């Protein structure tokens, strides 16, 4: 299938990485501190990253059986029209709910650190309107936006990590594996949700100019995120202790608050971090929004732009549905389980079924 919209291998890598860097930067240290219960949570994140690489490889191997086809197109080839449509609906629901969750978390952070007098509902509404504008342009402007802003986002994260070592205490992460491997094992499953996002390549690999580079793009994108997440958890625990991190909702923001740039150049680093994190969340939200609309467009044989507008109130309702922050966190737990199915379980049984029925053909 010939597509007007195409993206380069570099753009695909950056979209994968950016789709993964979202709420995990803020939540992951606390989640690891709670689940692992020891300073070894960073090891769980590192292992979870390598499992993400494996899952990403399976997804690309599945995609290469159906070159230039999105998941929405080849799912019906694999399972037939009816069962394939069920899988399409599941995928659309996943990206739609994820978009709503991302929007709500973004609203909570902006309300807490930047616009405390502004209602969250209004923050979410404005954020979504700007997101809908970019999504209507298709994958090309989305890819160019991420290509433009990703270096800036990466620099600020590296700055956060680098300057946080001023307050880092090695004793806070020692002794390593004091209670054995079991705490690390408990944390691996919870780190999975933080790495979710690379499954977007089930759709976007069909838009690549060079489909043969899909494996490299996938693994590069995930490979960028692994050290960032691992170091974020490591410095949060090393700076604040595992006991304190366990009690904080946004431990990474607390770390950013403690940063003092040399010469008093910038007194409130967390404000700069918050602003750039909002841009980061925007660059994560828009691809999810776009893919959900694209799926509906395929399902109903209509232009995807129609569904960007039709999905707007749905995503908004999902975003404002949780009443309190604790409800948002519970919502994230549900989405974690949903992500496990989409990332790990579904691609595997798709791949097995494809091999058994000899559907598609290997592309390179």
C-alpha positions as YAML, in Angstrom:
chain: A
units: angstrom
residues:
- id: 1
  name: UNK
  ca: [0.00, 0.00, 0.00]
- id: 2
  name: UNK
  ca: [1.46, 3.38, -1.07]
- id: 3
  name: UNK
  ca: [1.13, 6.14, 1.52]
- id: 4
  name: UNK
  ca: [1.44, 9.87, 1.07]
- id: 5
  name: UNK
  ca: [2.63, 10.28, 4.65]
- id: 6
  name: UNK
  ca: [6.05, 8.81, 5.34]
- id: 7
  name: UNK
  ca: [8.54, 9.15, 8.16]
- id: 8
  name: UNK
  ca: [12.28, 8.58, 8.30]
- id: 9
  name: UNK
  ca: [14.01, 5.95, 10.43]
- id: 10
  name: UNK
  ca: [15.27, 8.68, 12.78]
- id: 11
  name: UNK
  ca: [11.79, 10.11, 13.18]
- id: 12
  name: UNK
  ca: [10.43, 6.63, 13.93]
- id: 13
  name: UNK
  ca: [13.10, 6.17, 16.65]
- id: 14
  name: UNK
  ca: [12.26, 9.52, 18.23]
- id: 15
  name: UNK
  ca: [8.49, 8.85, 18.14]
- id: 16
  name: UNK
  ca: [9.07, 5.52, 19.90]
- id: 17
  name: UNK
  ca: [11.26, 7.15, 22.56]
- id: 18
  name: UNK
  ca: [8.91, 10.11, 23.04]
- id: 19
  name: UNK
  ca: [5.84, 7.88, 23.26]
- id: 20
  name: UNK
  ca: [7.55, 6.13, 26.17]
- id: 21
  name: UNK
  ca: [8.78, 9.22, 28.03]
- id: 22
  name: UNK
  ca: [5.68, 10.52, 29.75]
- id: 23
  name: UNK
  ca: [4.20, 9.84, 33.16]
- id: 24
  name: UNK
  ca: [6.96, 7.36, 33.99]
- id: 25
  name: UNK
  ca: [9.48, 10.15, 34.61]
- id: 26
  name: UNK
  ca: [7.30, 11.41, 37.48]
- id: 27
  name: UNK
  ca: [5.72, 8.21, 38.82]
- id: 28
  name: UNK
  ca: [8.35, 5.53, 38.36]
- id: 29
  name: UNK
  ca: [10.61, 6.23, 41.37]
- id: 30
  name: UNK
  ca: [7.64, 6.10, 43.77]
- id: 31
  name: UNK
  ca: [6.22, 2.97, 42.15]
- id: 32
  name: UNK
  ca: [9.59, 1.20, 42.36]
- id: 33
  name: UNK
  ca: [10.08, 2.28, 45.98]
- id: 34
  name: UNK
  ca: [6.68, 0.84, 46.90]
- id: 35
  name: UNK
  ca: [6.87, -2.37, 44.89]
- id: 36
  name: UNK
  ca: [10.49, -3.31, 45.53]
- id: 37
  name: UNK
  ca: [10.56, -1.82, 49.04]
- id: 38
  name: UNK
  ca: [14.36, -1.58, 48.83]
- id: 39
  name: UNK
  ca: [16.84, 0.72, 47.05]
- id: 40
  name: UNK
  ca: [17.19, -1.95, 44.34]
- id: 41
  name: UNK
  ca: [14.23, -0.68, 42.31]
- id: 42
  name: UNK
  ca: [16.61, 0.72, 39.68]
- id: 43
  name: UNK
  ca: [17.67, -2.85, 38.88]
- id: 44
  name: UNK
  ca: [14.01, -3.73, 38.22]
- id: 45
  name: UNK
  ca: [13.78, -0.80, 35.80]
- id: 46
  name: UNK
  ca: [16.94, -1.89, 34.00]
- id: 47
  name: UNK
  ca: [15.67, -5.47, 33.60]
- id: 48
  name: UNK
  ca: [12.24, -4.17, 32.55]
- id: 49
  name: UNK
  ca: [13.97, -2.17, 29.83]
- id: 50
  name: UNK
  ca: [15.60, -5.26, 28.37]
- id: 51
  name: UNK
  ca: [12.23, -7.05, 28.45]
- id: 52
  name: UNK
  ca: [10.80, -4.05, 26.57]
- id: 53
  name: UNK
  ca: [13.53, -4.51, 23.93]
- id: 54
  name: UNK
  ca: [12.47, -8.14, 23.54]
- id: 55
  name: UNK
  ca: [8.77, -7.23, 23.26]
- id: 56
  name: UNK
  ca: [9.62, -4.49, 20.76]
- id: 57
  name: UNK
  ca: [11.55, -6.97, 18.63]
- id: 58
  name: UNK
  ca: [8.54, -9.34, 18.55]
- id: 59
  name: UNK
  ca: [6.28, -6.46, 17.46]
- id: 60
  name: UNK
  ca: [8.58, -5.53, 14.57]
- id: 61
  name: UNK
  ca: [8.92, -9.18, 13.46]
- id: 62
  name: UNK
  ca: [5.13, -9.31, 13.35]
- id: 63
  name: UNK
  ca: [4.96, -6.05, 11.38]
- id: 64
  name: UNK
  ca: [7.46, -7.29, 8.83]
- id: 65
  name: UNK
  ca: [5.12, -10.10, 7.87]
- id: 66
  name: UNK
  ca: [2.78, -7.38, 6.58]
- id: 67
  name: UNK
  ca: [4.96, -4.64, 5.05]
- id: 68
  name: UNK
  ca: [3.35, -1.22, 4.66]
- id: 69
  name: UNK
  ca: [0.27, -2.35, 6.63]
- id: 70
  name: UNK
  ca: [-0.79, -0.99, 10.00]
- id: 71
  name: UNK
  ca: [-2.09, -3.21, 12.80]
- id: 72
  name: UNK
  ca: [-5.57, -2.00, 11.88]
- id: 73
  name: UNK
  ca: [-5.12, -3.41, 8.38]
- id: 74
  name: UNK
  ca: [-3.40, -6.74, 8.99]
- id: 75
  name: UNK
  ca: [-5.42, -7.78, 12.06]
- id: 76
  name: UNK
  ca: [-8.38, -8.67, 9.83]
- id: 77
  name: UNK
  ca: [-6.06, -10.51, 7.45]
- id: 78
  name: UNK
  ca: [-4.85, -12.65, 10.34]
- id: 79
  name: UNK
  ca: [-8.12, -13.36, 12.18]
- id: 80
  name: UNK
  ca: [-10.85, -12.53, 9.68]
- id: 81
  name: UNK
  ca: [-13.21, -9.61, 9.52]
- id: 82
  name: UNK
  ca: [-15.16, -10.09, 12.78]
- id: 83
  name: UNK
  ca: [-12.39, -11.17, 15.18]
- id: 84
  name: UNK
  ca: [-9.99, -8.75, 13.52]
- id: 85
  name: UNK
  ca: [-12.46, -5.92, 14.14]
- id: 86
  name: UNK
  ca: [-12.59, -6.87, 17.85]
- id: 87
  name: UNK
  ca: [-8.79, -6.51, 18.04]
- id: 88
  name: UNK
  ca: [-8.98, -3.17, 16.25]
- id: 89
  name: UNK
  ca: [-11.54, -1.94, 18.78]
- id: 90
  name: UNK
  ca: [-9.33, -3.14, 21.66]
- id: 91
  name: UNK
  ca: [-6.37, -1.23, 20.23]
- id: 92
  name: UNK
  ca: [-8.44, 1.91, 19.65]
- id: 93
  name: UNK
  ca: [-9.73, 1.70, 23.24]
- id: 94
  name: UNK
  ca: [-6.18, 1.32, 24.55]
- id: 95
  name: UNK
  ca: [-4.85, 4.40, 22.78]
- id: 96
  name: UNK
  ca: [-7.97, 6.44, 23.58]
- id: 97
  name: UNK
  ca: [-7.88, 5.62, 27.30]
- id: 98
  name: UNK
  ca: [-4.11, 6.20, 27.39]
- id: 99
  name: UNK
  ca: [-4.59, 9.62, 25.79]
- id: 100
  name: UNK
  ca: [-7.16, 10.51, 28.46]
- id: 101
  name: UNK
  ca: [-4.88, 9.33, 31.27]
- id: 102
  name: UNK
  ca: [-1.89, 11.27, 29.92]
- id: 103
  name: UNK
  ca: [-4.03, 14.39, 29.68]
- id: 104
  name: UNK
  ca: [-5.25, 14.09, 33.26]
- id: 105
  name: UNK
  ca: [-1.76, 13.56, 34.71]
- id: 106
  name: UNK
  ca: [-0.53, 16.56, 32.74]
- id: 107
  name: UNK
  ca: [-3.41, 18.61, 34.14]
- id: 108
  name: UNK
  ca: [-2.62, 17.54, 37.71]
- id: 109
  name: UNK
  ca: [1.04, 18.56, 37.41]
- id: 110
  name: UNK
  ca: [0.31, 21.93, 35.77]
- id: 111
  name: UNK
  ca: [-2.35, 22.66, 38.39]
- id: 112
  name: UNK
  ca: [0.02, 21.81, 41.23]
- id: 113
  name: UNK
  ca: [3.24, 23.48, 40.05]
- id: 114
  name: UNK
  ca: [2.33, 26.17, 37.50]
- id: 115
  name: UNK
  ca: [-1.35, 27.21, 37.46]
- id: 116
  name: UNK
  ca: [-2.72, 26.44, 40.90]
- id: 117
  name: UNK
  ca: [-5.65, 28.87, 40.51]
- id: 118
  name: UNK
  ca: [-6.78, 27.45, 37.16]
- id: 119
  name: UNK
  ca: [-9.35, 24.60, 37.12]
- id: 120
  name: UNK
  ca: [-7.90, 21.30, 35.90]
- id: 121
  name: UNK
  ca: [-10.83, 20.90, 33.49]
- id: 122
  name: UNK
  ca: [-9.86, 24.13, 31.71]
- id: 123
  name: UNK
  ca: [-6.17, 23.15, 31.56]
- id: 124
  name: UNK
  ca: [-7.13, 19.81, 30.02]
- id: 125
  name: UNK
  ca: [-9.46, 21.43, 27.51]
- id: 126
  name: UNK
  ca: [-6.85, 23.88, 26.22]
- id: 127
  name: UNK
  ca: [-4.18, 21.16, 26.10]
- id: 128
  name: UNK
  ca: [-6.47, 18.89, 24.05]
- id: 129
  name: UNK
  ca: [-7.45, 21.65, 21.62]
- id: 130
  name: UNK
  ca: [-3.80, 22.32, 20.80]
- id: 131
  name: UNK
  ca: [-3.22, 18.56, 20.52]
- id: 132
  name: UNK
  ca: [-6.17, 18.10, 18.14]
- id: 133
  name: UNK
  ca: [-4.77, 20.85, 15.91]
- id: 134
  name: UNK
  ca: [-1.46, 19.01, 15.44]
- id: 135
  name: UNK
  ca: [-3.09, 15.58, 15.10]
- id: 136
  name: UNK
  ca: [-5.26, 16.69, 12.16]
- id: 137
  name: UNK
  ca: [-2.10, 17.27, 10.13]
- id: 138
  name: UNK
  ca: [-1.22, 13.57, 10.15]
- id: 139
  name: UNK
  ca: [1.99, 11.77, 11.00]
- id: 140
  name: UNK
  ca: [4.39, 14.12, 9.17]
- id: 141
  name: UNK
  ca: [3.87, 17.25, 11.31]
- id: 142
  name: UNK
  ca: [3.76, 15.08, 14.44]
- id: 143
  name: UNK
  ca: [7.11, 13.52, 13.50]
- id: 144
  name: UNK
  ca: [8.64, 16.92, 12.71]
- id: 145
  name: UNK
  ca: [7.42, 18.38, 16.01]
- id: 146
  name: UNK
  ca: [8.96, 15.52, 17.98]
- id: 147
  name: UNK
  ca: [12.17, 15.74, 15.93]
- id: 148
  name: UNK
  ca: [12.40, 19.46, 16.76]
- id: 149
  name: UNK
  ca: [11.69, 19.29, 20.50]
- id: 150
  name: UNK
  ca: [13.13, 15.90, 21.48]
- id: 151
  name: UNK
  ca: [16.73, 17.18, 21.80]
- id: 152
  name: UNK
  ca: [15.50, 19.92, 24.16]
- id: 153
  name: UNK
  ca: [13.56, 17.41, 26.26]
- id: 154
  name: UNK
  ca: [16.58, 15.09, 26.35]
- id: 155
  name: UNK
  ca: [18.91, 17.92, 27.41]
- id: 156
  name: UNK
  ca: [16.69, 18.96, 30.33]
- id: 157
  name: UNK
  ca: [16.41, 15.35, 31.55]
- id: 158
  name: UNK
  ca: [20.18, 14.90, 31.35]
- id: 159
  name: UNK
  ca: [20.59, 18.22, 33.21]
- id: 160
  name: UNK
  ca: [18.20, 17.00, 35.90]
- id: 161
  name: UNK
  ca: [20.13, 13.77, 36.29]
- id: 162
  name: UNK
  ca: [23.53, 15.46, 36.17]
- id: 163
  name: UNK
  ca: [22.90, 18.21, 38.75]
- id: 164
  name: UNK
  ca: [20.99, 15.82, 41.03]
- id: 165
  name: UNK
  ca: [24.24, 14.03, 41.75]
- id: 166
  name: UNK
  ca: [25.25, 17.05, 43.87]
- id: 167
  name: UNK
  ca: [22.87, 15.76, 46.57]
- id: 168
  name: UNK
  ca: [23.34, 12.07, 45.78]
- id: 169
  name: UNK
  ca: [24.29, 9.83, 48.70]
- id: 170
  name: UNK
  ca: [25.77, 6.48, 47.75]
- id: 171
  name: UNK
  ca: [24.75, 5.03, 51.12]
- id: 172
  name: UNK
  ca: [21.07, 5.52, 50.17]
- id: 173
  name: UNK
  ca: [21.34, 2.80, 47.49]
- id: 174
  name: UNK
  ca: [23.53, 0.42, 49.42]
- id: 175
  name: UNK
  ca: [23.85, -2.42, 50.11]
- id: 176
  name: UNK
  ca: [22.82, -3.73, 46.69]
- id: 177
  name: UNK
  ca: [20.54, -6.80, 46.81]
- id: 178
  name: UNK
  ca: [20.62, -6.86, 50.60]
- id: 179
  name: UNK
  ca: [17.32, -8.79, 50.65]
- id: 180
  name: UNK
  ca: [18.11, -10.91, 47.61]
- id: 181
  name: UNK
  ca: [16.51, -10.82, 44.19]
- id: 182
  name: UNK
  ca: [12.86, -11.10, 45.27]
- id: 183
  name: UNK
  ca: [12.31, -7.32, 45.75]
- id: 184
  name: UNK
  ca: [13.77, -6.74, 42.28]
- id: 185
  name: UNK
  ca: [11.43, -9.36, 40.86]
- id: 186
  name: UNK
  ca: [8.42, -7.64, 42.43]
- id: 187
  name: UNK
  ca: [9.35, -4.38, 40.78]
- id: 188
  name: UNK
  ca: [9.83, -5.68, 37.23]
- id: 189
  name: UNK
  ca: [6.13, -5.99, 36.41]
- id: 190
  name: UNK
  ca: [5.40, -2.46, 37.64]
- id: 191
  name: UNK
  ca: [8.17, -0.99, 35.51]
- id: 192
  name: UNK
  ca: [6.43, -2.33, 32.39]
- id: 193
  name: UNK
  ca: [3.85, 0.46, 32.26]
- id: 194
  name: UNK
  ca: [6.58, 3.10, 32.34]
- id: 195
  name: UNK
  ca: [8.06, 1.56, 29.18]
- id: 196
  name: UNK
  ca: [4.73, 1.37, 27.37]
- id: 197
  name: UNK
  ca: [4.55, 3.49, 24.25]
- id: 198
  name: UNK
  ca: [6.74, 1.51, 21.86]
- id: 199
  name: UNK
  ca: [3.67, -0.50, 20.85]
- id: 200
  name: UNK
  ca: [2.77, 2.52, 18.72]
- id: 201
  name: UNK
  ca: [5.06, 0.94, 16.11]
- id: 202
  name: UNK
  ca: [2.33, -1.64, 15.47]
- id: 203
  name: UNK
  ca: [0.85, 1.21, 13.46]
- id: 204
  name: UNK
  ca: [3.65, 3.62, 12.60]
- id: 205
  name: UNK
  ca: [6.10, 1.16, 11.03]
- id: 206
  name: UNK
  ca: [3.77, 1.11, 8.00]
- id: 207
  name: UNK
  ca: [4.63, 4.79, 7.42]
- id: 208
  name: UNK
  ca: [8.41, 4.31, 7.36]
- id: 209
  name: UNK
  ca: [10.26, 5.16, 4.15]
- id: 210
  name: UNK
  ca: [12.65, 2.30, 4.86]
- id: 211
  name: UNK
  ca: [10.68, -0.56, 6.49]
- id: 212
  name: UNK
  ca: [13.89, -2.59, 6.76]
- id: 213
  name: UNK
  ca: [15.10, -0.13, 9.39]
- id: 214
  name: UNK
  ca: [12.11, -0.77, 11.64]
- id: 215
  name: UNK
  ca: [14.02, -3.08, 14.01]
- id: 216
  name: UNK
  ca: [16.83, -0.53, 14.37]
- id: 217
  name: UNK
  ca: [14.36, 2.29, 14.94]
- id: 218
  name: UNK
  ca: [12.43, 0.34, 17.57]
- id: 219
  name: UNK
  ca: [15.49, -0.81, 19.49]
- id: 220
  name: UNK
  ca: [17.12, 2.63, 19.29]
- id: 221
  name: UNK
  ca: [13.98, 4.32, 20.63]
- id: 222
  name: UNK
  ca: [13.70, 1.93, 23.57]
- id: 223
  name: UNK
  ca: [17.46, 2.04, 24.10]
- id: 224
  name: UNK
  ca: [17.33, 5.83, 24.61]
- id: 225
  name: UNK
  ca: [14.73, 5.48, 27.37]
- id: 226
  name: UNK
  ca: [16.32, 2.64, 29.38]
- id: 227
  name: UNK
  ca: [19.25, 4.65, 30.83]
- id: 228
  name: UNK
  ca: [17.03, 7.71, 31.37]
- id: 229
  name: UNK
  ca: [14.49, 5.78, 33.43]
- id: 230
  name: UNK
  ca: [17.12, 3.76, 35.29]
- id: 231
  name: UNK
  ca: [19.08, 6.88, 36.25]
- id: 232
  name: UNK
  ca: [15.90, 8.76, 37.21]
- id: 233
  name: UNK
  ca: [15.00, 6.05, 39.73]
- id: 234
  name: UNK
  ca: [18.59, 5.76, 40.91]
- id: 235
  name: UNK
  ca: [19.06, 9.48, 41.59]
- id: 236
  name: UNK
  ca: [15.61, 9.84, 43.19]
- id: 237
  name: UNK
  ca: [16.38, 7.10, 45.71]
- id: 238
  name: UNK
  ca: [20.00, 8.19, 46.11]
- id: 239
  name: UNK
  ca: [18.98, 11.79, 46.75]
- id: 240
  name: UNK
  ca: [15.82, 11.34, 48.85]
- id: 241
  name: UNK
  ca: [16.13, 7.75, 50.28]
- id: 242
  name: UNK
  ca: [13.73, 4.95, 49.45]
- id: 243
  name: UNK
  ca: [11.59, 5.69, 52.52]
- id: 244
  name: UNK
  ca: [10.95, 9.28, 51.44]
- id: 245
  name: UNK
  ca: [10.42, 8.44, 47.76]
- id: 246
  name: UNK
  ca: [7.73, 5.95, 48.80]
- id: 247
  name: UNK
  ca: [5.68, 8.75, 50.38]
- id: 248
  name: UNK
  ca: [5.95, 11.30, 47.54]
- id: 249
  name: UNK
  ca: [3.49, 11.53, 44.65]
- id: 250
  name: UNK
  ca: [5.96, 13.21, 42.29]
- id: 251
  name: UNK
  ca: [9.46, 12.36, 43.60]
- id: 252
  name: UNK
  ca: [11.19, 13.57, 40.43]
- id: 253
  name: UNK
  ca: [9.71, 17.04, 40.96]
- id: 254
  name: UNK
  ca: [11.04, 17.00, 44.52]
- id: 255
  name: UNK
  ca: [14.49, 16.19, 43.16]
- id: 256
  name: UNK
  ca: [14.19, 19.06, 40.66]
- id: 257
  name: UNK
  ca: [13.26, 21.45, 43.52]
- id: 258
  name: UNK
  ca: [16.53, 20.68, 45.29]
- id: 259
  name: UNK
  ca: [18.68, 21.52, 42.26]
- id: 260
  name: UNK
  ca: [20.69, 24.73, 42.47]
- id: 261
  name: UNK
  ca: [22.37, 25.82, 39.27]
- id: 262
  name: UNK
  ca: [25.85, 27.37, 39.62]
- id: 263
  name: UNK
  ca: [25.92, 31.12, 40.22]
- id: 264
  name: UNK
  ca: [22.21, 31.32, 40.92]
- id: 265
  name: UNK
  ca: [21.60, 31.32, 37.15]
- id: 266
  name: UNK
  ca: [18.15, 29.79, 37.57]
- id: 267
  name: UNK
  ca: [16.69, 29.63, 41.06]
- id: 268
  name: UNK
  ca: [13.65, 27.41, 40.40]
- id: 269
  name: UNK
  ca: [14.78, 24.56, 38.19]
- id: 270
  name: UNK
  ca: [11.50, 22.70, 38.80]
- id: 271
  name: UNK
  ca: [9.63, 25.48, 36.95]
- id: 272
  name: UNK
  ca: [11.79, 25.00, 33.87]
- id: 273
  name: UNK
  ca: [11.47, 21.25, 34.25]
- id: 274
  name: UNK
  ca: [7.65, 21.52, 34.53]
- id: 275
  name: UNK
  ca: [7.34, 23.62, 31.37]
- id: 276
  name: UNK
  ca: [9.48, 21.29, 29.30]
- id: 277
  name: UNK
  ca: [7.73, 18.27, 30.79]
- id: 278
  name: UNK
  ca: [4.41, 19.71, 29.54]
- id: 279
  name: UNK
  ca: [5.92, 19.91, 26.04]
- id: 280
  name: UNK
  ca: [7.09, 16.33, 26.52]
- id: 281
  name: UNK
  ca: [3.60, 15.19, 27.51]
- id: 282
  name: UNK
  ca: [2.14, 17.01, 24.52]
- id: 283
  name: UNK
  ca: [4.54, 15.15, 22.22]
- id: 284
  name: UNK
  ca: [3.39, 11.88, 23.83]
- id: 285
  name: UNK
  ca: [-0.34, 12.66, 23.83]
- id: 286
  name: UNK
  ca: [-0.64, 13.65, 20.16]
- id: 287
  name: UNK
  ca: [0.64, 10.34, 18.65]
- id: 288
  name: UNK
  ca: [-1.77, 8.39, 20.90]
- id: 289
  name: UNK
  ca: [-4.64, 10.64, 19.85]
- id: 290
  name: UNK
  ca: [-3.68, 10.30, 16.18]
- id: 291
  name: UNK
  ca: [-3.39, 6.49, 16.26]
- id: 292
  name: UNK
  ca: [-6.79, 6.10, 17.97]
- id: 293
  name: UNK
  ca: [-8.38, 8.30, 15.29]
- id: 294
  name: UNK
  ca: [-6.56, 6.41, 12.55]
- id: 295
  name: UNK
  ca: [-7.97, 3.12, 13.86]
- id: 296
  name: UNK
  ca: [-11.52, 4.46, 13.84]
- id: 297
  name: UNK
  ca: [-10.95, 5.80, 10.32]
- id: 298
  name: UNK
  ca: [-9.96, 2.33, 9.13]
- id: 299
  name: UNK
  ca: [-12.80, 0.62, 10.98]
- id: 300
  name: UNK
  ca: [-15.49, 2.87, 9.49]
- id: 301
  name: UNK
  ca: [-13.75, 3.54, 6.15]
- id: 302
  name: UNK
  ca: [-13.66, 7.30, 6.73]
- id: 303
  name: UNK
  ca: [-10.98, 9.97, 6.90]
- id: 304
  name: UNK
  ca: [-9.23, 9.84, 10.28]
- id: 305
  name: UNK
  ca: [-9.62, 13.62, 10.75]
- id: 306
  name: UNK
  ca: [-13.36, 13.20, 11.35]
- id: 307
  name: UNK
  ca: [-12.63, 10.99, 14.34]
- id: 308
  name: UNK
  ca: [-10.14, 13.43, 15.83]
- id: 309
  name: UNK
  ca: [-13.11, 15.70, 16.46]
- id: 310
  name: UNK
  ca: [-15.46, 12.87, 17.46]
- id: 311
  name: UNK
  ca: [-12.92, 11.46, 19.93]
- id: 312
  name: UNK
  ca: [-12.32, 14.84, 21.55]
- id: 313
  name: UNK
  ca: [-15.26, 14.69, 24.01]
- id: 314
  name: UNK
  ca: [-14.57, 11.00, 24.72]
- id: 315
  name: UNK
  ca: [-10.95, 11.66, 25.72]
- id: 316
  name: UNK
  ca: [-12.01, 14.72, 27.71]
- id: 317
  name: UNK
  ca: [-14.58, 12.68, 29.69]
- id: 318
  name: UNK
  ca: [-11.96, 9.98, 30.37]
- id: 319
  name: UNK
  ca: [-9.53, 12.64, 31.57]
- id: 320
  name: UNK
  ca: [-11.91, 14.32, 34.02]
- id: 321
  name: UNK
  ca: [-13.65, 11.14, 35.18]
- id: 322
  name: UNK
  ca: [-11.31, 10.37, 38.15]
- id: 323
  name: UNK
  ca: [-12.42, 12.55, 41.05]
- id: 324
  name: UNK
  ca: [-9.21, 12.69, 43.05]
- id: 325
  name: UNK
  ca: [-5.51, 12.06, 42.52]
- id: 326
  name: UNK
  ca: [-5.80, 8.65, 44.19]
- id: 327
  name: UNK
  ca: [-8.42, 7.74, 41.59]
- id: 328
  name: UNK
  ca: [-5.99, 8.81, 38.87]
- id: 329
  name: UNK
  ca: [-3.34, 6.51, 40.34]
- id: 330
  name: UNK
  ca: [-5.84, 3.61, 40.46]
- id: 331
  name: UNK
  ca: [-6.71, 4.37, 36.85]
- id: 332
  name: UNK
  ca: [-3.01, 4.07, 36.03]
- id: 333
  name: UNK
  ca: [-2.99, 0.60, 37.62]
- id: 334
  name: UNK
  ca: [-5.81, -0.51, 35.32]
- id: 335
  name: UNK
  ca: [-3.98, 0.92, 32.31]
- id: 336
  name: UNK
  ca: [-0.85, -0.93, 33.40]
- id: 337
  name: UNK
  ca: [-2.68, -4.25, 33.03]
- id: 338
  name: UNK
  ca: [-4.15, -3.15, 29.70]
- id: 339
  name: UNK
  ca: [-0.65, -2.22, 28.49]
- id: 340
  name: UNK
  ca: [0.66, -5.66, 29.49]
- id: 341
  name: UNK
  ca: [-1.91, -7.26, 27.21]
- id: 342
  name: UNK
  ca: [-1.20, -4.95, 24.27]
- id: 343
  name: UNK
  ca: [2.60, -5.03, 24.62]
- id: 344
  name: UNK
  ca: [3.31, -8.63, 25.55]
- id: 345
  name: UNK
  ca: [0.37, -10.99, 25.17]
- id: 346
  name: UNK
  ca: [-1.33, -9.83, 21.97]
- id: 347
  name: UNK
  ca: [1.76, -9.60, 19.71]
- id: 348
  name: UNK
  ca: [2.86, -13.08, 20.80]
- id: 349
  name: UNK
  ca: [-0.39, -14.85, 19.96]
- id: 350
  name: UNK
  ca: [-0.65, -12.83, 16.74]
- id: 351
  name: UNK
  ca: [2.83, -14.00, 15.81]
- id: 352
  name: UNK
  ca: [2.04, -17.65, 16.63]
- id: 353
  name: UNK
  ca: [-1.20, -17.54, 14.64]
- id: 354
  name: UNK
  ca: [0.56, -15.91, 11.68]
- id: 355
  name: UNK
  ca: [3.23, -18.62, 11.65]
- id: 356
  name: UNK
  ca: [0.72, -21.45, 11.99]
- id: 357
  name: UNK
  ca: [-1.55, -20.17, 9.22]
- id: 358
  name: UNK
  ca: [1.37, -18.86, 7.14]
- id: 359
  name: UNK
  ca: [-0.18, -15.45, 6.76]
- id: 360
  name: UNK
  ca: [1.81, -12.58, 5.29]
- id: 361
  name: UNK
  ca: [5.43, -12.85, 4.25]
- id: 362
  name: UNK
  ca: [8.72, -11.86, 5.81]
- id: 363
  name: UNK
  ca: [10.00, -8.55, 4.50]
- id: 364
  name: UNK
  ca: [13.75, -8.76, 4.61]
...
